[in-house]
Amino acid sequence: MLVLLFFVGVILLVGHFYPGSGADLLDWKPTRSYETEVELERDDVQQMIDAQNEMRRRRGAPELTREELSEKVAEDQENRLRGRGPFSSGT
């Protein structure tokens, strides 16, 4: 039991007095940068728009632009905040 307490104490002391962060101590680095994550998210959105436009073309409907999509998303968010969205129970 005393040995276990000693090891816990040593680990706590090293963690407290180590000048860097815990990630530095463990040499941990994220697998992807935030810039990469943003770029992947943009690519995903563009792929979804492209797929939606392909279905719209088949139906003969006009294509959806990124600006129109942004407007629809803003409108949906506003409706949800007001409690009038498609999933609200108060309509």
mmCIF file of N, CA and C in Angstrom, residues 34-73:
data_model
loop_
_atom_site.group_PDB
_atom_site.id
_atom_site.type_symbol
_atom_site.label_atom_id
_atom_site.label_comp_id
_atom_site.label_asym_id
_atom_site.label_seq_id
_atom_site.Cartn_x
_atom_site.Cartn_y
_atom_site.Cartn_z
ATOM 1 N N TYR A 34 -6.914 21.828 -36.945
ATOM 2 C CA TYR A 34 -8.230 22.449 -37.076
ATOM 3 C C TYR A 34 -8.480 22.898 -38.508
ATOM 4 N N GLU A 35 -7.447 23.334 -39.193
ATOM 5 C CA GLU A 35 -7.598 23.747 -40.584
ATOM 6 C C GLU A 35 -8.042 22.575 -41.455
ATOM 7 N N THR A 36 -7.471 21.398 -41.195
ATOM 8 C CA THR A 36 -7.852 20.197 -41.939
ATOM 9 C C THR A 36 -9.306 19.838 -41.652
ATOM 10 N N GLU A 37 -9.714 19.953 -40.401
ATOM 11 C CA GLU A 37 -11.097 19.651 -40.035
ATOM 12 C C GLU A 37 -12.071 20.593 -40.744
ATOM 13 N N VAL A 38 -11.727 21.880 -40.811
ATOM 14 C CA VAL A 38 -12.584 22.853 -41.487
ATOM 15 C C VAL A 38 -12.671 22.530 -42.975
ATOM 16 N N GLU A 39 -11.550 22.202 -43.580
ATOM 17 C CA GLU A 39 -11.542 21.873 -45.006
ATOM 18 C C GLU A 39 -12.371 20.616 -45.287
ATOM 19 N N LEU A 40 -12.269 19.615 -44.434
ATOM 20 C CA LEU A 40 -13.066 18.399 -44.607
ATOM 21 C C LEU A 40 -14.555 18.697 -44.459
ATOM 22 N N GLU A 41 -14.895 19.566 -43.525
ATOM 23 C CA GLU A 41 -16.295 19.945 -43.336
ATOM 24 C C GLU A 41 -16.828 20.673 -44.570
ATOM 25 N N ARG A 42 -16.037 21.566 -45.132
ATOM 26 C CA ARG A 42 -16.447 22.272 -46.355
ATOM 27 C C ARG A 42 -16.644 21.291 -47.507
ATOM 28 N N ASP A 43 -15.733 20.332 -47.623
ATOM 29 C CA ASP A 43 -15.861 19.327 -48.681
ATOM 30 C C ASP A 43 -17.131 18.504 -48.507
ATOM 31 N N ASP A 44 -17.444 18.134 -47.253
ATOM 32 C CA ASP A 44 -18.659 17.367 -46.985
ATOM 33 C C ASP A 44 -19.899 18.144 -47.390
ATOM 34 N N VAL A 45 -19.931 19.427 -47.036
ATOM 35 C CA VAL A 45 -21.089 20.253 -47.382
ATOM 36 C C VAL A 45 -21.224 20.349 -48.901
ATOM 37 N N GLN A 46 -20.113 20.548 -49.589
ATOM 38 C CA GLN A 46 -20.166 20.654 -51.048
ATOM 39 C C GLN A 46 -20.647 19.348 -51.676
ATOM 40 N N GLN A 47 -20.212 18.216 -51.142
ATOM 41 C CA GLN A 47 -20.667 16.926 -51.660
ATOM 42 C C GLN A 47 -22.172 16.754 -51.448
ATOM 43 N N MET A 48 -22.673 17.214 -50.299
ATOM 44 C CA MET A 48 -24.113 17.108 -50.043
ATOM 45 C C MET A 48 -24.899 18.010 -50.988
ATOM 46 N N ILE A 49 -24.399 19.214 -51.240
ATOM 47 C CA ILE A 49 -25.063 20.121 -52.179
ATOM 48 C C ILE A 49 -25.065 19.515 -53.575
ATOM 49 N N ASP A 50 -23.938 18.958 -53.988
ATOM 50 C CA ASP A 50 -23.852 18.337 -55.311
ATOM 51 C C ASP A 50 -24.837 17.177 -55.458
ATOM 52 N N ALA A 51 -24.945 16.356 -54.422
ATOM 53 C CA ALA A 51 -25.883 15.230 -54.467
ATOM 54 C C ALA A 51 -27.322 15.731 -54.503
ATOM 55 N N GLN A 52 -27.621 16.757 -53.716
ATOM 56 C CA GLN A 52 -28.962 17.333 -53.712
ATOM 57 C C GLN A 52 -29.304 17.935 -55.079
ATOM 58 N N ASN A 53 -28.331 18.601 -55.693
ATOM 59 C CA ASN A 53 -28.562 19.201 -57.006
ATOM 60 C C ASN A 53 -28.765 18.144 -58.080
ATOM 61 N N GLU A 54 -28.092 17.027 -57.960
ATOM 62 C CA GLU A 54 -28.296 15.936 -58.920
ATOM 63 C C GLU A 54 -29.733 15.426 -58.849
ATOM 64 N N MET A 55 -30.247 15.275 -57.638
ATOM 65 C CA MET A 55 -31.633 14.836 -57.475
ATOM 66 C C MET A 55 -32.597 15.903 -57.989
ATOM 67 N N ARG A 56 -32.276 17.168 -57.760
ATOM 68 C CA ARG A 56 -33.128 18.257 -58.238
ATOM 69 C C ARG A 56 -33.153 18.290 -59.768
ATOM 70 N N ARG A 57 -32.005 18.070 -60.404
ATOM 71 C CA ARG A 57 -31.947 18.052 -61.868
ATOM 72 C C ARG A 57 -32.835 16.951 -62.433
ATOM 73 N N ARG A 58 -32.828 15.794 -61.787
ATOM 74 C CA ARG A 58 -33.667 14.680 -62.241
ATOM 75 C C ARG A 58 -35.150 15.037 -62.188
ATOM 76 N N ARG A 59 -35.532 15.809 -61.154
ATOM 77 C CA ARG A 59 -36.929 16.215 -61.006
ATOM 78 C C ARG A 59 -37.279 17.424 -61.863
ATOM 79 N N GLY A 60 -36.254 18.107 -62.364
ATOM 80 C CA GLY A 60 -36.484 19.322 -63.136
ATOM 81 C C GLY A 60 -36.561 20.562 -62.270
ATOM 82 N N ALA A 61 -36.171 20.450 -61.024
ATOM 83 C CA ALA A 61 -36.194 21.590 -60.101
ATOM 84 C C ALA A 61 -34.899 22.391 -60.258
ATOM 85 N N PRO A 62 -34.941 23.678 -59.916
ATOM 86 C CA PRO A 62 -33.711 24.478 -60.012
ATOM 87 C C PRO A 62 -32.666 24.022 -58.998
ATOM 88 N N GLU A 63 -31.394 24.222 -59.343
ATOM 89 C CA GLU A 63 -30.310 23.812 -58.456
ATOM 90 C C GLU A 63 -30.233 24.711 -57.225
ATOM 91 N N LEU A 64 -29.711 24.164 -56.171
ATOM 92 C CA LEU A 64 -29.557 24.858 -54.900
ATOM 93 C C LEU A 64 -28.150 25.427 -54.816
ATOM 94 N N THR A 65 -28.035 26.717 -54.501
ATOM 95 C CA THR A 65 -26.720 27.329 -54.327
ATOM 96 C C THR A 65 -26.351 27.334 -52.855
ATOM 97 N N ARG A 66 -25.103 27.576 -52.589
ATOM 98 C CA ARG A 66 -24.631 27.627 -51.206
ATOM 99 C C ARG A 66 -25.323 28.763 -50.442
ATOM 100 N N GLU A 67 -25.565 29.882 -51.113
ATOM 101 C CA GLU A 67 -26.223 31.013 -50.459
ATOM 102 C C GLU A 67 -27.667 30.665 -50.084
ATOM 103 N N GLU A 68 -28.377 29.993 -51.003
ATOM 104 C CA GLU A 68 -29.746 29.579 -50.712
ATOM 105 C C GLU A 68 -29.775 28.592 -49.553
ATOM 106 N N LEU A 69 -28.815 27.700 -49.523
ATOM 107 C CA LEU A 69 -28.737 26.737 -48.432
ATOM 108 C C LEU A 69 -28.483 27.452 -47.113
ATOM 109 N N SER A 70 -27.593 28.426 -47.114
ATOM 110 C CA SER A 70 -27.311 29.188 -45.893
ATOM 111 C C SER A 70 -28.557 29.912 -45.402
ATOM 112 N N GLU A 71 -29.325 30.480 -46.334
ATOM 113 C CA GLU A 71 -30.568 31.159 -45.956
ATOM 114 C C GLU A 71 -31.572 30.179 -45.350
ATOM 115 N N LYS A 72 -31.693 28.994 -45.955
ATOM 116 C CA LYS A 72 -32.621 27.989 -45.426
ATOM 117 C C LYS A 72 -32.201 27.522 -44.038
ATOM 118 N N VAL A 73 -30.910 27.329 -43.845
ATOM 119 C CA VAL A 73 -30.413 26.889 -42.539
ATOM 120 C C VAL A 73 -30.696 27.957 -41.491
#
